Coordinates of C-alpha atoms in Angstrom, one line a residue:
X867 CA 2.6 -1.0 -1.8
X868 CA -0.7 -0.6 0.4
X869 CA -2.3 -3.8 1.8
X870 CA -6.1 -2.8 2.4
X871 CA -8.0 -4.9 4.9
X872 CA -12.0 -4.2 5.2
X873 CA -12.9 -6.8 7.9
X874 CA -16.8 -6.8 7.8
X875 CA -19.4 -9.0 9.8
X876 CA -19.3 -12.5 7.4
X877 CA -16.2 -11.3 5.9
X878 CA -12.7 -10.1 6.0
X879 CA -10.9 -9.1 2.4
X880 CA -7.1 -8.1 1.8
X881 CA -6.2 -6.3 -1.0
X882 CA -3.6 -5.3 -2.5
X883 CA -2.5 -1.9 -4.0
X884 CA 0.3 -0.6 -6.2
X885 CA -0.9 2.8 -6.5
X886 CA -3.2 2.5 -9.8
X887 CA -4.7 -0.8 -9.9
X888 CA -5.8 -3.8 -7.0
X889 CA -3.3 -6.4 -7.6
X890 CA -5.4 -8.9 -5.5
X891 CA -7.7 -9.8 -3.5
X892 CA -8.3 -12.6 -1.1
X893 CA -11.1 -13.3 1.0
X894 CA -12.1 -15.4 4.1
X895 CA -14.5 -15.9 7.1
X896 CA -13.9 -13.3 10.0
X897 CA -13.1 -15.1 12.8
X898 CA -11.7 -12.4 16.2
X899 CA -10.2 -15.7 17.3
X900 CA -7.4 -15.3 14.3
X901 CA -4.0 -14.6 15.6
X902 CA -1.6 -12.0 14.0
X903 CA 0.6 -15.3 12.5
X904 CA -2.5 -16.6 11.2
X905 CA -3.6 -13.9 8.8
X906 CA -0.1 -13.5 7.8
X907 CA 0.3 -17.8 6.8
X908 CA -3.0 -17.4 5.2
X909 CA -1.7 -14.7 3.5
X910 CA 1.6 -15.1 2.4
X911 CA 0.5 -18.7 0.9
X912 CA -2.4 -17.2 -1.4
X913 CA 0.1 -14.4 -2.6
X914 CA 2.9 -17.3 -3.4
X915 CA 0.5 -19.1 -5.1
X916 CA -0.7 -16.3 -6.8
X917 CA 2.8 -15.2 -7.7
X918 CA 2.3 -12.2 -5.9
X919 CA 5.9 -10.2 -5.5
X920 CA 4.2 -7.5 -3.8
X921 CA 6.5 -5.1 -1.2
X922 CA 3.8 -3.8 1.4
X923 CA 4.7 -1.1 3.2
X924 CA 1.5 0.4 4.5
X925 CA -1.5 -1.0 5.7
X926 CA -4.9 0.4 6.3
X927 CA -7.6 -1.1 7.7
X928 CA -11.6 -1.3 7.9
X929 CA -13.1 -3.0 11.1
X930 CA -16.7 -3.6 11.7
X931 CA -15.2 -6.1 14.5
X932 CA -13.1 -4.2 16.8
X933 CA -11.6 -7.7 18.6
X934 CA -10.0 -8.2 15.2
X935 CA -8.1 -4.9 15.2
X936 CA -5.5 -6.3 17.6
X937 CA -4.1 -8.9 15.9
X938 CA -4.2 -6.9 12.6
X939 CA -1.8 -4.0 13.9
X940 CA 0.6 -7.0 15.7
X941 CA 0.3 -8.8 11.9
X942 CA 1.2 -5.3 10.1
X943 CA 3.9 -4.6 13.1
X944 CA 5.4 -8.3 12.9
X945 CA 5.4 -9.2 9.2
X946 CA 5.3 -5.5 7.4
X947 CA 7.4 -3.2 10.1
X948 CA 4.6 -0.7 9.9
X949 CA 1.4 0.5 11.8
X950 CA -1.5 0.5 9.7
X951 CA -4.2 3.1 9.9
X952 CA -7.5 2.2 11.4
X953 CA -10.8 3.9 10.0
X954 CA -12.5 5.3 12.6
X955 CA -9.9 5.4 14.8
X956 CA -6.4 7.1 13.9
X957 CA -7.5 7.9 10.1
X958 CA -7.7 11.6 9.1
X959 CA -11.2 11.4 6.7
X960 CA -10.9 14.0 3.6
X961 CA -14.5 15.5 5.3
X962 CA -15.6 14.2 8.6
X963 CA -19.1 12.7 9.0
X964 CA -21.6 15.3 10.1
X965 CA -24.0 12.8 12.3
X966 CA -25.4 13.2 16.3
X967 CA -22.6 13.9 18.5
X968 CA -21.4 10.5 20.1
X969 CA -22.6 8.8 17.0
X970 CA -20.1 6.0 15.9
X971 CA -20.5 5.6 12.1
X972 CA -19.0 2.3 10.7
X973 CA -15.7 2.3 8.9
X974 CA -16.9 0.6 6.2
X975 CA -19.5 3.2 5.3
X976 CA -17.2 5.6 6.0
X977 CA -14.5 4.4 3.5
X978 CA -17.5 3.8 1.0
X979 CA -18.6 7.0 1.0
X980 CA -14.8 8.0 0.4
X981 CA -14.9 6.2 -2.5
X982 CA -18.2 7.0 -3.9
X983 CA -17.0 10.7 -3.4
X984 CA -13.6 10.0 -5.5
X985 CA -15.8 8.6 -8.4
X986 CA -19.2 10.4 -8.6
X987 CA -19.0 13.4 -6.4
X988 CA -21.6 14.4 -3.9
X989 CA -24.9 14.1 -3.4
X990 CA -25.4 9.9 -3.8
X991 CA -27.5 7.2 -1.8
X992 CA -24.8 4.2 -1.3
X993 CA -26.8 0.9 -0.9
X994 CA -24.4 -1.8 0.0
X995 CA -25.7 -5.7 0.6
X996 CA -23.8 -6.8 3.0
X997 CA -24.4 -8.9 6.6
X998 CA -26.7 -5.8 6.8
X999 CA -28.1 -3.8 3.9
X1000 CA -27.1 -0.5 4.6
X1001 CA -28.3 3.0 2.6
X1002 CA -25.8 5.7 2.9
X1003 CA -25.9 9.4 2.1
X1004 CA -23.2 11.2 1.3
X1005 CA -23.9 15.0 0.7
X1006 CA -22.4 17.5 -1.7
X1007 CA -18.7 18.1 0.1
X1008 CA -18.3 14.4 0.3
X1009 CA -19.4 14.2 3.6
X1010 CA -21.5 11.5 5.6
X1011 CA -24.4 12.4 7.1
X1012 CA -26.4 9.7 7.6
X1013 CA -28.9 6.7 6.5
X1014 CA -30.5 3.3 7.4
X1015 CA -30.1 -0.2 8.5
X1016 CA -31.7 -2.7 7.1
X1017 CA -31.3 -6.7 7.9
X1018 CA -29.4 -8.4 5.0
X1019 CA -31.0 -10.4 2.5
X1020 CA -29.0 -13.7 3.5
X1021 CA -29.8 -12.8 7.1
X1022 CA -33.2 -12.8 6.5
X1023 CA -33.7 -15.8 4.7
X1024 CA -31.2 -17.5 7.6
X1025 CA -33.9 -16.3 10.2
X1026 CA -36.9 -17.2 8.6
X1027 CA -35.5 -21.0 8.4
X1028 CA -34.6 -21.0 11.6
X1029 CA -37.5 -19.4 12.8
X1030 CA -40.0 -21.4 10.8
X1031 CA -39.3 -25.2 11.3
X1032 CA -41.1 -26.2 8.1
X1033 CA -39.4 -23.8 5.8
X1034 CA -36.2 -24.4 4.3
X1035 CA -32.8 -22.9 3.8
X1036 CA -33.5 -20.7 0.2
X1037 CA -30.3 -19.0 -2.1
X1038 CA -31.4 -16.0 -3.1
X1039 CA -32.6 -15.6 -6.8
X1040 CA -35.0 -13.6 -9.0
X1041 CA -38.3 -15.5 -9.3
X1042 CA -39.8 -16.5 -12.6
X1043 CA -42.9 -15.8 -11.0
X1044 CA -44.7 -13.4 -8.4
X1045 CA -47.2 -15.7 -7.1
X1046 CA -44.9 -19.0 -5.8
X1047 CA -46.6 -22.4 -6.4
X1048 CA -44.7 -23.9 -4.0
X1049 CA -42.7 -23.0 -0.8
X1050 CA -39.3 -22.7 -2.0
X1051 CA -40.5 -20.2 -4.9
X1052 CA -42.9 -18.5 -2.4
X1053 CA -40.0 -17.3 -0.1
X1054 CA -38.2 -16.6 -3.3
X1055 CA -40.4 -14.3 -4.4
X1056 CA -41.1 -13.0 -0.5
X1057 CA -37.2 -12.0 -0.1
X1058 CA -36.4 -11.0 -3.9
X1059 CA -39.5 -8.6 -4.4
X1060 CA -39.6 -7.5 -1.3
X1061 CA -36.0 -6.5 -1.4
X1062 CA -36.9 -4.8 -4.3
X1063 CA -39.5 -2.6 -3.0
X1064 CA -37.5 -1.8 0.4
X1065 CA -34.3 -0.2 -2.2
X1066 CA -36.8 1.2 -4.4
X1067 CA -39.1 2.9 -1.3
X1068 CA -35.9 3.9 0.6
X1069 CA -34.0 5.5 -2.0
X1070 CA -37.2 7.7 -3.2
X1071 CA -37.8 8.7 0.5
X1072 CA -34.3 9.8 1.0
X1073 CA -34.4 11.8 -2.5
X1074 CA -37.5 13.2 -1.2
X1075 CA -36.1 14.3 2.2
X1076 CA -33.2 15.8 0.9
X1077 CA -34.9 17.6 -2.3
X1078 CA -32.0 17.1 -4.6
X1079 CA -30.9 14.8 -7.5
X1080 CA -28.8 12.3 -6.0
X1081 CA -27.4 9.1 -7.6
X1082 CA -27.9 5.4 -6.2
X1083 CA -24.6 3.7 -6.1
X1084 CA -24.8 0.3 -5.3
X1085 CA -22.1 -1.9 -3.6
X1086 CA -21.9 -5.3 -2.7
X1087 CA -22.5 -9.4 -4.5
X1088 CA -26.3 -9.1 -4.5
X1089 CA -26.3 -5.6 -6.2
X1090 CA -26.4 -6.8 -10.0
X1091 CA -29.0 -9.2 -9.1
X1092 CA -31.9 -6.4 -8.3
X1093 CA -30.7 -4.3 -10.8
X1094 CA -31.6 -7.4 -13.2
X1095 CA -35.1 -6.8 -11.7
X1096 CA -35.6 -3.1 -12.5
X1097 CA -33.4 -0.2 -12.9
X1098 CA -32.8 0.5 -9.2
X1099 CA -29.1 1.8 -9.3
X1100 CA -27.2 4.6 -10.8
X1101 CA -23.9 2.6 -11.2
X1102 CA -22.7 -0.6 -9.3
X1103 CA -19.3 -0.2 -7.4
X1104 CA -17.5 -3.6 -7.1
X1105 CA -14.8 -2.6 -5.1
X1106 CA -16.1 0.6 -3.3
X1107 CA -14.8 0.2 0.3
X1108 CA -11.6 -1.2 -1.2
X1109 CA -11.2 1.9 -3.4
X1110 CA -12.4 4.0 -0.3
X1111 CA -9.3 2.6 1.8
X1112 CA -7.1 4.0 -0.4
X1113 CA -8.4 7.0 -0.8
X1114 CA -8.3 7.5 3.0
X1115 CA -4.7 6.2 3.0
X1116 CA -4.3 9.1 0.3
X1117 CA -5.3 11.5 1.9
X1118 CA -3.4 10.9 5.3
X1119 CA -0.6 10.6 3.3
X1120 CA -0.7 14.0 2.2
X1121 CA -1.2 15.3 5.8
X1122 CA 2.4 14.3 6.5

């Protein structure tokens, strides 16, 4: 079976797959600090408890924290007797990214444009809410070739607290109302709409620039939320960089 690991900036996720299906999936905090016998107790005790009889025997990973990617290879070494594939790194892509030379695109966007590819075809915007909200194009071979960064939605709620002494800590949530009548519904309303506008204004640009019809795939917790709000997105992909690991591991699998 193939253990897929997308370690992201707030997050790291294992999951595991049997060759159809995800047979779990457990999530905690990234922490670089974590050694190798670490992720493996934390590990090994949530598939017990799930009743997880699950043989790995390949391991591919996602790393938007390269200080991780140590102790993942000496975890896959120790406790699986393999070396796992790192995206960006050693992993073959089924169509490399076509960006600026010297331009370092992040695994995770690179296995969710994978996946994207392997369920929609070409020509799609991925939006993804993550630590950052990220817009991803992925052109008609299946290629990357680009997008934009924007700050995450949590992120910019945790800066505007901290930056504003009298405003508070705000969850994210779709207003009843525009116009806020008080300050927790006023930032409310700031975030949500504004959110709304930035997918809405981004997507149209990039359809624009590139002159074709191009689905909006969106990835990520927040996603249903703003689709709730108005018909921003094409399809929502729960599991699209999971789904993208395997893909890559597929396809380097067929290389040997």
């Amino acid at each position: 079976m193939l253990l897929c690991i997308d370690c992201g900036n707030t997050n790291t996720v294992f999951s595991v797959w049997d060759g159809t299906r995800f047979l779990a999936t457990f999530r905690t905090a990234t922490e670089w600090q974590r050694t190798a016998d670490q992720y493996w107790v934390w590990f090994e005790a949530l598939a017990r408890h799930r009743k997880l009889d699950a043989d790995i025997t390949d391991v591919i990973v996602s790393a938007t924290v390269p200080r991780v990617v140590f102790n993942l290879r000496v975890m896959a070494d120790r406790y699986f007797g393999c070396r796992p594939l790192v995206v960006g790194r050693d992993a073959a892509l089924p169509t490399p990214p076509r960006v600026d030379e010297g331009t370092t695109v992040g695994p995770d966007r690179l296995a969710n444009a994978a996946g994207a590819y392997d369920r929609h075809g070409g020509d799609l915007v991925i939006v993804d809410f993550g630590t950052a909200t990220t817009f991803d194009v992925v052109d008609a071979d299946g290629a990357y070739v680009g997008g934009a960064i924007a700050p995450g939605i949590n992120l910019s709620l945790e800066a505007l607290h901290q930056a504003a002494a009298a405003l508070p800590h705000v969850d994210i949530t779709k207003p009843q109302r525009v116009v806020g009548t008080n300050t927790v519904a006023c930032m409310q309303s700031g975030v949500f709409w504004g959110y709304v506008g930035l997918i809405r204004e981004i997507t149209t640009r990039i359809r624009a620039e590139r002159a074709r019809p191009m689905k909006v795939i969106a990835t990520g917790g927040l996603a249903p939320l703003f689709q709730q709000a108005e018909p921003l997105f094409d399809a929502f992909e729960e599991d699209l960089t999971m789904h993208g690991l395997t893909v890559i591991h597929k396809h380097n699998e067929s290389m040997k």
